[in-house]
């Protein structure tokens, strides 16, 4: 049972304030921090200012949780919901909720002397996800760079996560070299991807070249993906790229064409977050060869995933615990997606801390990929944890 809870304001990777929670039981300890997004979906759970939310939580929420059993995650999360009293966690703040919820699970695992992935995944958790990492990016994560938010790579031929982590880092490094040769080398965006002032087409070409080089050197097949974050491009009439404007129909055709032209294995948020029908048209065209993944579309929300299942909008669901606020809700979203034959991808946010919990969640819950960048301290915190987990499996 919970003896003490500490909440504090800490730094995230963008230099913003975020919430960290610590939960102490007689024999357990758990610590977790909330990440934060820049291209957030409209229907995500709502964060509050960390300092204000923590002050409020100390007054009523925290005292009400003392004495609760960390091994009863469902009840703990239900208490967070009850105390919040809103549909979107705007009462206590989704950042406070997710930090507490994850810290609860970690305290329970620690009290049982189990790794978190083992506690949550049980005896049969036996596979780590492959890392899906962005190597070039722009959109809301970097100014004056590409229109498409993230150009991703996944080492589809890797023997496991560990090999995959190094392959992705090699691609990231090779992309740097090619950018340098072309006189286009730039700084990095929020997630550690290069953020050059190049067109989307040039980004695809540079990464194709980098993948060919790295695949040759390592004998590991690597494929490309994108997170278009299309809600950021949609103005109500057209998808506004730096060098083009596309109607809804143009956008569907453009995405299907990119899938074939670049052999994409993964396309996230190719269309506006309200347009389930357009998602369904694209999914119908390419689902035999590519994952069409909903991030802003689904926001890890069971109701929106249900609507996606009914409309055949996608064949993959992005999972971000802080979009929904609790581990229980995160689990329910994953279970629903997987029972409906959809893949799940566990994801970081653009604003992160060194918290590595998502590496455990992705392994415990059988996600096909973990999307958490390729380099950078707060990104490698997850990737290195994945290496440790794979050693234990
Ligand atoms: P965000 O971006 O964390 O800024 O929302 C990540 C994503 O869109 O997947
Ligand atoms: Zn996204």
mmCIF file of N, CA and C in Angstrom, residues 262-362:
data_model
loop_
_atom_site.group_PDB
_atom_site.id
_atom_site.type_symbol
_atom_site.label_atom_id
_atom_site.label_comp_id
_atom_site.label_asym_id
_atom_site.label_seq_id
_atom_site.Cartn_x
_atom_site.Cartn_y
_atom_site.Cartn_z
ATOM 1 N N UNK A 262 8.380 4.857 -52.604
ATOM 2 C CA UNK A 262 9.471 4.683 -51.635
ATOM 3 C C UNK A 262 9.319 3.418 -50.788
ATOM 4 N N UNK A 263 8.447 2.540 -51.194
ATOM 5 C CA UNK A 263 8.269 1.265 -50.488
ATOM 6 C C UNK A 263 8.047 1.496 -48.991
ATOM 7 N N UNK A 264 7.179 2.446 -48.663
ATOM 8 C CA UNK A 264 6.958 2.794 -47.259
ATOM 9 C C UNK A 264 6.280 1.641 -46.521
ATOM 10 N N UNK A 265 6.726 1.412 -45.304
ATOM 11 C CA UNK A 265 6.142 0.348 -44.500
ATOM 12 C C UNK A 265 5.206 0.928 -43.438
ATOM 13 N N UNK A 266 5.247 2.275 -43.287
ATOM 14 C CA UNK A 266 4.523 2.913 -42.186
ATOM 15 C C UNK A 266 4.163 4.348 -42.565
ATOM 16 N N UNK A 267 2.891 4.683 -42.481
ATOM 17 C CA UNK A 267 2.436 6.059 -42.734
ATOM 18 C C UNK A 267 1.497 6.481 -41.601
ATOM 19 N N UNK A 268 1.932 7.487 -40.833
ATOM 20 C CA UNK A 268 1.149 7.956 -39.687
ATOM 21 C C UNK A 268 0.457 9.272 -40.026
ATOM 22 N N UNK A 269 -0.776 9.403 -39.590
ATOM 23 C CA UNK A 269 -1.562 10.627 -39.786
ATOM 24 C C UNK A 269 -1.398 11.243 -41.179
ATOM 25 N N UNK A 270 -1.713 10.478 -42.217
ATOM 26 C CA UNK A 270 -1.604 11.008 -43.575
ATOM 27 C C UNK A 270 -2.709 12.012 -43.906
ATOM 28 N N UNK A 271 -3.734 12.054 -43.055
ATOM 29 C CA UNK A 271 -4.906 12.888 -43.334
ATOM 30 C C UNK A 271 -5.395 13.560 -42.058
ATOM 31 N N UNK A 272 -6.234 14.557 -42.233
ATOM 32 C CA UNK A 272 -6.793 15.357 -41.131
ATOM 33 C C UNK A 272 -7.481 14.470 -40.083
ATOM 34 N N UNK A 273 -7.314 14.840 -38.816
ATOM 35 C CA UNK A 273 -7.749 13.992 -37.703
ATOM 36 C C UNK A 273 -9.265 13.735 -37.625
ATOM 37 N N UNK A 274 -10.070 14.463 -38.380
ATOM 38 C CA UNK A 274 -11.514 14.221 -38.376
ATOM 39 C C UNK A 274 -11.984 13.382 -39.556
ATOM 40 N N UNK A 275 -11.091 13.177 -40.524
ATOM 41 C CA UNK A 275 -11.530 12.575 -41.783
ATOM 42 C C UNK A 275 -11.327 11.053 -41.794
ATOM 43 N N UNK A 276 -12.156 10.361 -41.006
ATOM 44 C CA UNK A 276 -12.076 8.896 -40.949
ATOM 45 C C UNK A 276 -12.303 8.290 -42.334
ATOM 46 N N UNK A 277 -13.148 8.923 -43.140
ATOM 47 C CA UNK A 277 -13.489 8.376 -44.451
ATOM 48 C C UNK A 277 -12.284 8.426 -45.395
ATOM 49 N N UNK A 278 -11.553 9.531 -45.365
ATOM 50 C CA UNK A 278 -10.358 9.625 -46.220
ATOM 51 C C UNK A 278 -9.301 8.613 -45.772
ATOM 52 N N UNK A 279 -9.148 8.470 -44.464
ATOM 53 C CA UNK A 279 -8.250 7.422 -43.940
ATOM 54 C C UNK A 279 -8.654 6.061 -44.509
ATOM 55 N N UNK A 280 -9.966 5.800 -44.492
ATOM 56 C CA UNK A 280 -10.456 4.498 -44.951
ATOM 57 C C UNK A 280 -10.155 4.289 -46.436
ATOM 58 N N UNK A 281 -10.265 5.352 -47.229
ATOM 59 C CA UNK A 281 -9.968 5.220 -48.665
ATOM 60 C C UNK A 281 -8.515 4.852 -48.886
ATOM 61 N N UNK A 282 -7.626 5.518 -48.161
ATOM 62 C CA UNK A 282 -6.195 5.222 -48.314
ATOM 63 C C UNK A 282 -5.883 3.821 -47.799
ATOM 64 N N UNK A 283 -6.435 3.480 -46.635
ATOM 65 C CA UNK A 283 -6.183 2.157 -46.046
ATOM 66 C C UNK A 283 -6.633 1.061 -47.000
ATOM 67 N N UNK A 284 -7.774 1.282 -47.615
ATOM 68 C CA UNK A 284 -8.292 0.307 -48.574
ATOM 69 C C UNK A 284 -7.293 0.087 -49.717
ATOM 70 N N UNK A 285 -6.640 1.161 -50.123
ATOM 71 C CA UNK A 285 -5.712 1.066 -51.259
ATOM 72 C C UNK A 285 -4.387 0.392 -50.922
ATOM 73 N N UNK A 286 -3.870 0.586 -49.700
ATOM 74 C CA UNK A 286 -2.483 0.166 -49.431
ATOM 75 C C UNK A 286 -2.294 -0.770 -48.230
ATOM 76 N N UNK A 287 -3.385 -1.183 -47.588
ATOM 77 C CA UNK A 287 -3.223 -1.927 -46.332
ATOM 78 C C UNK A 287 -2.532 -3.275 -46.507
ATOM 79 N N UNK A 288 -2.450 -3.783 -47.747
ATOM 80 C CA UNK A 288 -1.759 -5.061 -47.955
ATOM 81 C C UNK A 288 -0.243 -4.901 -47.916
ATOM 82 N N UNK A 289 0.245 -3.652 -47.977
ATOM 83 C CA UNK A 289 1.697 -3.471 -48.025
ATOM 84 C C UNK A 289 2.219 -2.394 -47.094
ATOM 85 N N UNK A 290 1.358 -1.741 -46.355
ATOM 86 C CA UNK A 290 1.817 -0.627 -45.518
ATOM 87 C C UNK A 290 0.909 -0.465 -44.302
ATOM 88 N N UNK A 291 1.503 -0.087 -43.188
ATOM 89 C CA UNK A 291 0.697 0.246 -42.016
ATOM 90 C C UNK A 291 0.224 1.687 -42.132
ATOM 91 N N UNK A 292 -1.079 1.890 -42.033
ATOM 92 C CA UNK A 292 -1.640 3.237 -41.960
ATOM 93 C C UNK A 292 -2.024 3.445 -40.494
ATOM 94 N N UNK A 293 -1.307 4.365 -39.850
ATOM 95 C CA UNK A 293 -1.390 4.494 -38.391
ATOM 96 C C UNK A 293 -2.077 5.796 -37.989
ATOM 97 N N UNK A 294 -2.973 5.705 -37.029
ATOM 98 C CA UNK A 294 -3.662 6.882 -36.514
ATOM 99 C C UNK A 294 -3.063 7.336 -35.187
ATOM 100 N N UNK A 295 -2.615 8.602 -35.170
ATOM 101 C CA UNK A 295 -2.088 9.208 -33.933
ATOM 102 C C UNK A 295 -3.107 10.257 -33.474
ATOM 103 N N UNK A 296 -3.077 11.440 -34.087
ATOM 104 C CA UNK A 296 -4.092 12.453 -33.773
ATOM 105 C C UNK A 296 -5.499 11.925 -34.066
ATOM 106 N N UNK A 297 -5.598 10.997 -35.000
ATOM 107 C CA UNK A 297 -6.898 10.405 -35.352
ATOM 108 C C UNK A 297 -7.506 9.669 -34.163
ATOM 109 N N UNK A 298 -6.703 8.877 -33.463
ATOM 110 C CA UNK A 298 -7.212 8.000 -32.399
ATOM 111 C C UNK A 298 -6.934 8.517 -30.986
ATOM 112 N N UNK A 299 -5.856 9.270 -30.825
ATOM 113 C CA UNK A 299 -5.411 9.779 -29.514
ATOM 114 C C UNK A 299 -5.512 8.742 -28.376
ATOM 115 N N UNK A 300 -5.178 7.482 -28.703
ATOM 116 C CA UNK A 300 -5.152 6.407 -27.691
ATOM 117 C C UNK A 300 -6.492 6.298 -26.951
ATOM 118 N N UNK A 301 -7.571 6.624 -27.665
ATOM 119 C CA UNK A 301 -8.888 6.721 -27.048
ATOM 120 C C UNK A 301 -9.794 5.612 -27.594
ATOM 121 N N UNK A 302 -10.325 4.800 -26.674
ATOM 122 C CA UNK A 302 -11.117 3.627 -27.065
ATOM 123 C C UNK A 302 -12.321 4.006 -27.945
ATOM 124 N N UNK A 303 -12.961 5.120 -27.647
ATOM 125 C CA UNK A 303 -14.114 5.528 -28.453
ATOM 126 C C UNK A 303 -13.718 5.853 -29.890
ATOM 127 N N UNK A 304 -12.602 6.554 -30.030
ATOM 128 C CA UNK A 304 -12.150 6.909 -31.387
ATOM 129 C C UNK A 304 -11.591 5.693 -32.123
ATOM 130 N N UNK A 305 -10.942 4.791 -31.395
ATOM 131 C CA UNK A 305 -10.460 3.556 -32.041
ATOM 132 C C UNK A 305 -11.662 2.723 -32.505
ATOM 133 N N UNK A 306 -12.713 2.680 -31.706
ATOM 134 C CA UNK A 306 -13.927 1.965 -32.089
ATOM 135 C C UNK A 306 -14.499 2.533 -33.380
ATOM 136 N N UNK A 307 -14.531 3.858 -33.466
ATOM 137 C CA UNK A 307 -15.013 4.491 -34.699
ATOM 138 C C UNK A 307 -14.101 4.127 -35.874
ATOM 139 N N UNK A 308 -12.800 4.023 -35.609
ATOM 140 C CA UNK A 308 -11.845 3.631 -36.646
ATOM 141 C C UNK A 308 -12.047 2.202 -37.108
ATOM 142 N N UNK A 309 -12.406 1.333 -36.178
ATOM 143 C CA UNK A 309 -12.668 -0.068 -36.528
ATOM 144 C C UNK A 309 -13.927 -0.148 -37.384
ATOM 145 N N UNK A 310 -14.958 0.570 -36.969
ATOM 146 C CA UNK A 310 -16.229 0.541 -37.702
ATOM 147 C C UNK A 310 -16.085 1.075 -39.119
ATOM 148 N N UNK A 311 -15.196 2.056 -39.307
ATOM 149 C CA UNK A 311 -15.055 2.676 -40.624
ATOM 150 C C UNK A 311 -13.866 2.118 -41.416
ATOM 151 N N UNK A 312 -13.130 1.152 -40.822
ATOM 152 C CA UNK A 312 -11.907 0.607 -41.456
ATOM 153 C C UNK A 312 -10.936 1.727 -41.805
ATOM 154 N N UNK A 313 -10.766 2.664 -40.868
ATOM 155 C CA UNK A 313 -9.970 3.865 -41.140
ATOM 156 C C UNK A 313 -8.469 3.602 -41.187
ATOM 157 N N UNK A 314 -8.005 2.581 -40.475
ATOM 158 C CA UNK A 314 -6.560 2.360 -40.371
ATOM 159 C C UNK A 314 -6.303 0.907 -40.012
ATOM 160 N N UNK A 315 -5.046 0.479 -40.121
ATOM 161 C CA UNK A 315 -4.690 -0.864 -39.673
ATOM 162 C C UNK A 315 -3.630 -0.826 -38.576
ATOM 163 N N UNK A 316 -3.461 0.350 -37.968
ATOM 164 C CA UNK A 316 -2.445 0.525 -36.936
ATOM 165 C C UNK A 316 -2.842 1.692 -36.021
ATOM 166 N N UNK A 317 -2.524 1.551 -34.737
ATOM 167 C CA UNK A 317 -2.862 2.588 -33.754
ATOM 168 C C UNK A 317 -1.597 3.038 -33.037
ATOM 169 N N UNK A 318 -1.347 4.344 -33.030
ATOM 170 C CA UNK A 318 -0.235 4.870 -32.242
ATOM 171 C C UNK A 318 -0.687 4.963 -30.786
ATOM 172 N N UNK A 319 0.205 4.566 -29.877
ATOM 173 C CA UNK A 319 -0.145 4.534 -28.453
ATOM 174 C C UNK A 319 0.747 5.503 -27.690
ATOM 175 N N UNK A 320 0.106 6.523 -27.096
ATOM 176 C CA UNK A 320 0.819 7.487 -26.262
ATOM 177 C C UNK A 320 0.074 7.582 -24.935
ATOM 178 N N UNK A 321 0.636 7.030 -23.869
ATOM 179 C CA UNK A 321 -0.081 7.019 -22.591
ATOM 180 C C UNK A 321 -0.561 8.412 -22.155
ATOM 181 N N UNK A 322 0.226 9.435 -22.454
ATOM 182 C CA UNK A 322 -0.187 10.767 -21.977
ATOM 183 C C UNK A 322 -1.311 11.369 -22.806
ATOM 184 N N UNK A 323 -1.658 10.741 -23.939
ATOM 185 C CA UNK A 323 -2.819 11.236 -24.697
ATOM 186 C C UNK A 323 -4.125 10.907 -23.993
ATOM 187 N N UNK A 324 -4.079 9.842 -23.165
ATOM 188 C CA UNK A 324 -5.322 9.379 -22.547
ATOM 189 C C UNK A 324 -5.263 9.499 -21.020
ATOM 190 N N UNK A 325 -4.073 9.452 -20.432
ATOM 191 C CA UNK A 325 -3.921 9.834 -19.020
ATOM 192 C C UNK A 325 -3.642 8.727 -18.023
ATOM 193 N N UNK A 326 -4.067 7.465 -18.306
ATOM 194 C CA UNK A 326 -3.762 6.398 -17.349
ATOM 195 C C UNK A 326 -3.256 5.152 -18.071
ATOM 196 N N UNK A 327 -2.593 4.305 -17.290
ATOM 197 C CA UNK A 327 -2.104 3.034 -17.835
ATOM 198 C C UNK A 327 -3.265 2.112 -18.180
ATOM 199 N N UNK A 328 -4.318 2.126 -17.354
ATOM 200 C CA UNK A 328 -5.486 1.286 -17.637
ATOM 201 C C UNK A 328 -6.093 1.649 -18.990
ATOM 202 N N UNK A 329 -6.276 2.933 -19.229
ATOM 203 C CA UNK A 329 -6.840 3.371 -20.517
ATOM 204 C C UNK A 329 -5.912 3.031 -21.669
ATOM 205 N N UNK A 330 -4.612 3.126 -21.425
ATOM 206 C CA UNK A 330 -3.623 2.782 -22.446
ATOM 207 C C UNK A 330 -3.743 1.302 -22.802
ATOM 208 N N UNK A 331 -3.828 0.467 -21.771
ATOM 209 C CA UNK A 331 -3.977 -0.973 -21.978
ATOM 210 C C UNK A 331 -5.260 -1.299 -22.740
ATOM 211 N N UNK A 332 -6.354 -0.654 -22.353
ATOM 212 C CA UNK A 332 -7.642 -0.903 -23.027
ATOM 213 C C UNK A 332 -7.560 -0.541 -24.508
ATOM 214 N N UNK A 333 -6.880 0.554 -24.809
ATOM 215 C CA UNK A 333 -6.736 0.982 -26.206
ATOM 216 C C UNK A 333 -5.945 -0.056 -26.995
ATOM 217 N N UNK A 334 -4.865 -0.553 -26.397
ATOM 218 C CA UNK A 334 -4.027 -1.555 -27.074
ATOM 219 C C UNK A 334 -4.813 -2.844 -27.281
ATOM 220 N N UNK A 335 -5.517 -3.266 -26.242
ATOM 221 C CA UNK A 335 -6.260 -4.525 -26.339
ATOM 222 C C UNK A 335 -7.328 -4.456 -27.427
ATOM 223 N N UNK A 336 -8.056 -3.355 -27.445
ATOM 224 C CA UNK A 336 -9.102 -3.195 -28.458
ATOM 225 C C UNK A 336 -8.497 -3.233 -29.861
ATOM 226 N N UNK A 337 -7.417 -2.494 -30.052
ATOM 227 C CA UNK A 337 -6.780 -2.451 -31.375
ATOM 228 C C UNK A 337 -6.311 -3.843 -31.784
ATOM 229 N N UNK A 338 -5.618 -4.518 -30.884
ATOM 230 C CA UNK A 338 -5.050 -5.822 -31.239
ATOM 231 C C UNK A 338 -6.139 -6.871 -31.460
ATOM 232 N N UNK A 339 -7.196 -6.816 -30.659
ATOM 233 C CA UNK A 339 -8.285 -7.778 -30.855
ATOM 234 C C UNK A 339 -8.995 -7.558 -32.185
ATOM 235 N N UNK A 340 -8.870 -6.341 -32.709
ATOM 236 C CA UNK A 340 -9.497 -6.041 -33.992
ATOM 237 C C UNK A 340 -8.534 -6.245 -35.148
ATOM 238 N N UNK A 341 -7.397 -6.843 -34.859
ATOM 239 C CA UNK A 341 -6.445 -7.142 -35.928
ATOM 240 C C UNK A 341 -5.566 -5.981 -36.331
ATOM 241 N N UNK A 342 -5.556 -4.918 -35.525
ATOM 242 C CA UNK A 342 -4.688 -3.782 -35.848
ATOM 243 C C UNK A 342 -3.361 -3.918 -35.116
ATOM 244 N N UNK A 343 -2.299 -3.397 -35.733
ATOM 245 C CA UNK A 343 -1.016 -3.333 -35.055
ATOM 246 C C UNK A 343 -1.017 -2.134 -34.109
ATOM 247 N N UNK A 344 -0.108 -2.167 -33.127
ATOM 248 C CA UNK A 344 0.048 -1.030 -32.222
ATOM 249 C C UNK A 344 1.515 -0.604 -32.194
ATOM 250 N N UNK A 345 1.735 0.700 -32.120
ATOM 251 C CA UNK A 345 3.079 1.266 -32.031
ATOM 252 C C UNK A 345 3.136 2.161 -30.793
ATOM 253 N N UNK A 346 4.038 1.842 -29.866
ATOM 254 C CA UNK A 346 4.215 2.650 -28.656
ATOM 255 C C UNK A 346 5.071 3.865 -28.994
ATOM 256 N N UNK A 347 4.702 5.027 -28.481
ATOM 257 C CA UNK A 347 5.390 6.246 -28.916
ATOM 258 C C UNK A 347 5.794 7.200 -27.802
ATOM 259 N N UNK A 348 6.937 7.831 -28.014
ATOM 260 C CA UNK A 348 7.381 8.992 -27.230
ATOM 261 C C UNK A 348 6.573 10.223 -27.637
ATOM 262 N N UNK A 349 6.871 11.372 -27.026
ATOM 263 C CA UNK A 349 6.379 12.665 -27.470
ATOM 264 C C UNK A 349 7.582 13.513 -27.891
ATOM 265 N N UNK A 350 7.312 14.625 -28.554
ATOM 266 C CA UNK A 350 8.448 15.467 -28.958
ATOM 267 C C UNK A 350 9.125 16.097 -27.741
ATOM 268 N N UNK A 351 8.364 16.385 -26.697
ATOM 269 C CA UNK A 351 8.949 16.831 -25.434
ATOM 270 C C UNK A 351 9.067 15.629 -24.509
ATOM 271 N N UNK A 352 10.282 15.256 -24.145
ATOM 272 C CA UNK A 352 10.488 14.026 -23.368
ATOM 273 C C UNK A 352 11.401 14.281 -22.171
ATOM 274 N N UNK A 353 11.448 13.269 -21.293
ATOM 275 C CA UNK A 353 12.427 13.238 -20.219
ATOM 276 C C UNK A 353 13.210 11.936 -20.380
ATOM 277 N N UNK A 354 14.078 11.648 -19.429
ATOM 278 C CA UNK A 354 14.839 10.399 -19.516
ATOM 279 C C UNK A 354 14.024 9.206 -19.023
ATOM 280 N N UNK A 355 12.779 9.418 -18.660
ATOM 281 C CA UNK A 355 11.893 8.312 -18.282
ATOM 282 C C UNK A 355 11.833 7.286 -19.429
ATOM 283 N N UNK A 356 12.030 6.009 -19.085
ATOM 284 C CA UNK A 356 12.120 4.972 -20.126
ATOM 285 C C UNK A 356 10.944 3.993 -20.075
ATOM 286 N N UNK A 357 9.887 4.376 -19.387
ATOM 287 C CA UNK A 357 8.762 3.460 -19.174
ATOM 288 C C UNK A 357 8.203 2.878 -20.472
ATOM 289 N N UNK A 358 8.164 3.676 -21.542
ATOM 290 C CA UNK A 358 7.515 3.168 -22.771
ATOM 291 C C UNK A 358 8.241 1.969 -23.371
ATOM 292 N N UNK A 359 9.530 1.803 -23.074
ATOM 293 C CA UNK A 359 10.246 0.608 -23.564
ATOM 294 C C UNK A 359 9.637 -0.639 -22.923
ATOM 295 N N UNK A 360 9.282 -0.528 -21.652
ATOM 296 C CA UNK A 360 8.652 -1.651 -20.945
ATOM 297 C C UNK A 360 7.225 -1.877 -21.428
ATOM 298 N N UNK A 361 6.482 -0.811 -21.623
ATOM 299 C CA UNK A 361 5.085 -0.952 -22.061
ATOM 300 C C UNK A 361 5.029 -1.598 -23.446
ATOM 301 N N UNK A 362 5.901 -1.170 -24.338
ATOM 302 C CA UNK A 362 5.897 -1.706 -25.709
ATOM 303 C C UNK A 362 6.189 -3.203 -25.696
#
